[in-house]
PDB file of C-alpha atoms in Angstrom:
ATOM      1  CA  MET S1272       6.014 110.159 -19.668  1.00  0.00           C
ATOM      2  CA  LEU S1273       4.672 113.487 -18.424  1.00  0.00           C
ATOM      3  CA  LYS S1274       8.159 115.008 -18.539  1.00  0.00           C
ATOM      4  CA  LYS S1275       8.588 114.000 -22.198  1.00  0.00           C
ATOM      5  CA  PHE S1276       5.189 115.488 -23.000  1.00  0.00           C
ATOM      6  CA  LEU S1277       6.052 118.764 -21.295  1.00  0.00           C
ATOM      7  CA  LEU S1278       9.400 118.934 -23.112  1.00  0.00           C
ATOM      8  CA  SER S1279       7.731 118.405 -26.490  1.00  0.00           C
ATOM      9  CA  LEU S1280       5.004 120.946 -25.748  1.00  0.00           C
ATOM     10  CA  PRO S1281       6.941 123.984 -27.092  1.00  0.00           C
ATOM     11  CA  ASP S1282       7.345 122.236 -30.463  1.00  0.00           C
ATOM     12  CA  VAL S1283       3.634 121.452 -30.629  1.00  0.00           C
ATOM     13  CA  LEU S1284       2.737 125.019 -29.693  1.00  0.00           C
ATOM     14  CA  LEU S1285       5.121 126.391 -32.319  1.00  0.00           C
ATOM     15  CA  VAL S1286       3.541 124.253 -35.027  1.00  0.00           C
ATOM     16  CA  CYS S1287       0.039 125.308 -33.919  1.00  0.00           C
ATOM     17  CA  ILE S1288       1.018 128.992 -34.005  1.00  0.00           C
ATOM     18  CA  VAL S1289       2.535 128.633 -37.468  1.00  0.00           C
ATOM     19  CA  ILE S1290      -0.570 126.849 -38.784  1.00  0.00           C
ATOM     20  CA  TYR S1291      -2.772 129.566 -37.265  1.00  0.00           C
ATOM     21  CA  ILE S1292      -0.683 132.357 -38.828  1.00  0.00           C
ATOM     22  CA  THR S1293      -0.636 130.547 -42.155  1.00  0.00           C
ATOM     23  CA  TYR S1294      -4.406 130.247 -42.400  1.00  0.00           C
ATOM     24  CA  THR S1295      -5.273 133.677 -41.000  1.00  0.00           C
ATOM     25  CA  THR S1296      -2.856 135.766 -43.082  1.00  0.00           C
ATOM     26  CA  THR S1297      -1.458 135.476 -46.545  1.00  0.00           C
ATOM     27  CA  LEU S1298       2.281 134.941 -46.468  1.00  0.00           C
ATOM     28  CA  SER S1299       4.726 135.097 -49.318  1.00  0.00           C
ATOM     29  CA  PHE S1300       6.776 132.087 -50.352  1.00  0.00           C
ATOM     30  CA  VAL S1301       9.897 133.515 -48.701  1.00  0.00           C
ATOM     31  CA  GLN S1302       8.112 134.025 -45.385  1.00  0.00           C
ATOM     32  CA  MET S1303       6.799 130.460 -45.476  1.00  0.00           C
ATOM     33  CA  LEU S1304      10.295 129.221 -46.333  1.00  0.00           C
ATOM     34  CA  VAL S1305      11.815 131.082 -43.376  1.00  0.00           C
ATOM     35  CA  ILE S1306       9.167 129.699 -41.007  1.00  0.00           C
ATOM     36  CA  SER S1307       9.706 126.159 -42.325  1.00  0.00           C
ATOM     37  CA  ILE S1308      13.487 126.420 -41.962  1.00  0.00           C
ATOM     38  CA  ALA S1309      13.057 127.708 -38.400  1.00  0.00           C
ATOM     39  CA  ILE S1310      10.801 124.794 -37.447  1.00  0.00           C
ATOM     40  CA  VAL S1311      13.024 122.162 -39.048  1.00  0.00           C
ATOM     41  CA  GLY S1312      16.141 123.765 -37.564  1.00  0.00           C
ATOM     42  CA  GLY S1313      14.635 123.763 -34.087  1.00  0.00           C
ATOM     43  CA  LEU S1314      13.664 120.110 -34.379  1.00  0.00           C
ATOM     44  CA  VAL S1315      17.121 119.146 -35.694  1.00  0.00           C
ATOM     45  CA  ILE S1316      18.805 120.956 -32.806  1.00  0.00           C
ATOM     46  CA  ARG S1317      16.564 119.173 -30.279  1.00  0.00           C
ATOM     47  CA  ILE S1318      17.211 115.756 -31.873  1.00  0.00           C
ATOM     48  CA  CYS S1319      20.982 116.351 -31.908  1.00  0.00           C
ATOM     49  CA  LYS S1320      20.915 117.385 -28.244  1.00  0.00           C
ATOM     50  CA  ASP S1321      19.037 114.195 -27.351  1.00  0.00           C
ATOM     51  CA  VAL S1322      21.465 112.031 -29.342  1.00  0.00           C
ATOM     52  CA  PHE S1323      24.531 113.626 -27.741  1.00  0.00           C
ATOM     53  CA  THR S1324      22.964 113.288 -24.286  1.00  0.00           C
ATOM     54  CA  TYR S1325      22.316 109.595 -24.950  1.00  0.00           C
ATOM     55  CA  ILE S1326      25.901 109.073 -26.174  1.00  0.00           C
ATOM     56  CA  ARG S1327      27.320 110.815 -23.098  1.00  0.00           C
ATOM     57  CA  TRP S1328      25.064 108.766 -20.816  1.00  0.00           C
ATOM     58  CA  THR S1329      26.111 105.462 -22.412  1.00  0.00           C
ATOM     59  CA  MET S1330      29.788 106.452 -22.218  1.00  0.00           C
ATOM     60  CA  LYS S1331      29.440 107.215 -18.506  1.00  0.00           C
ATOM     61  CA  LEU S1332      27.603 103.932 -17.969  1.00  0.00           C
ATOM     62  CA  ASN S1333      30.322 101.981 -19.792  1.00  0.00           C
ATOM     63  CA  MET S1334      33.033 103.710 -17.756  1.00  0.00           C
ATOM     64  CA  LEU S1335      31.239 102.879 -14.510  1.00  0.00           C
ATOM     65  CA  ASN S1336      30.825  99.234 -15.521  1.00  0.00           C
ATOM     66  CA  SER S1337      34.492  98.896 -16.455  1.00  0.00           C
ATOM     67  CA  TYR S1338      35.497 100.549 -13.170  1.00  0.00           C
ATOM     68  CA  LYS S1339      33.321  98.105 -11.209  1.00  0.00           C
ATOM     69  CA  GLU S1340      34.937  95.172 -13.025  1.00  0.00           C
ATOM     70  CA  LYS S1341      38.421  96.459 -12.172  1.00  0.00           C
ATOM     71  CA  ILE S1342      37.515  96.703  -8.487  1.00  0.00           C
ATOM     72  CA  LYS S1343      36.379  93.066  -8.389  1.00  0.00           C
TER      73      LYS S1343
END
């Protein structure tokens, strides 16, 4: 639980920094668009990494289970 919180902390900090910058300075539409794309892109990359890690883990688990069945 703590590990998941620490891994998600950079995303939370990034959102807080963007909100702070947004309300303390006036940004143009293009600057806001670039910031939004960066945030969404970072989240998409993290989600894809987690999905691929889960797929790899389940494939390894399935291979181990099939190997154990062959040994029996």
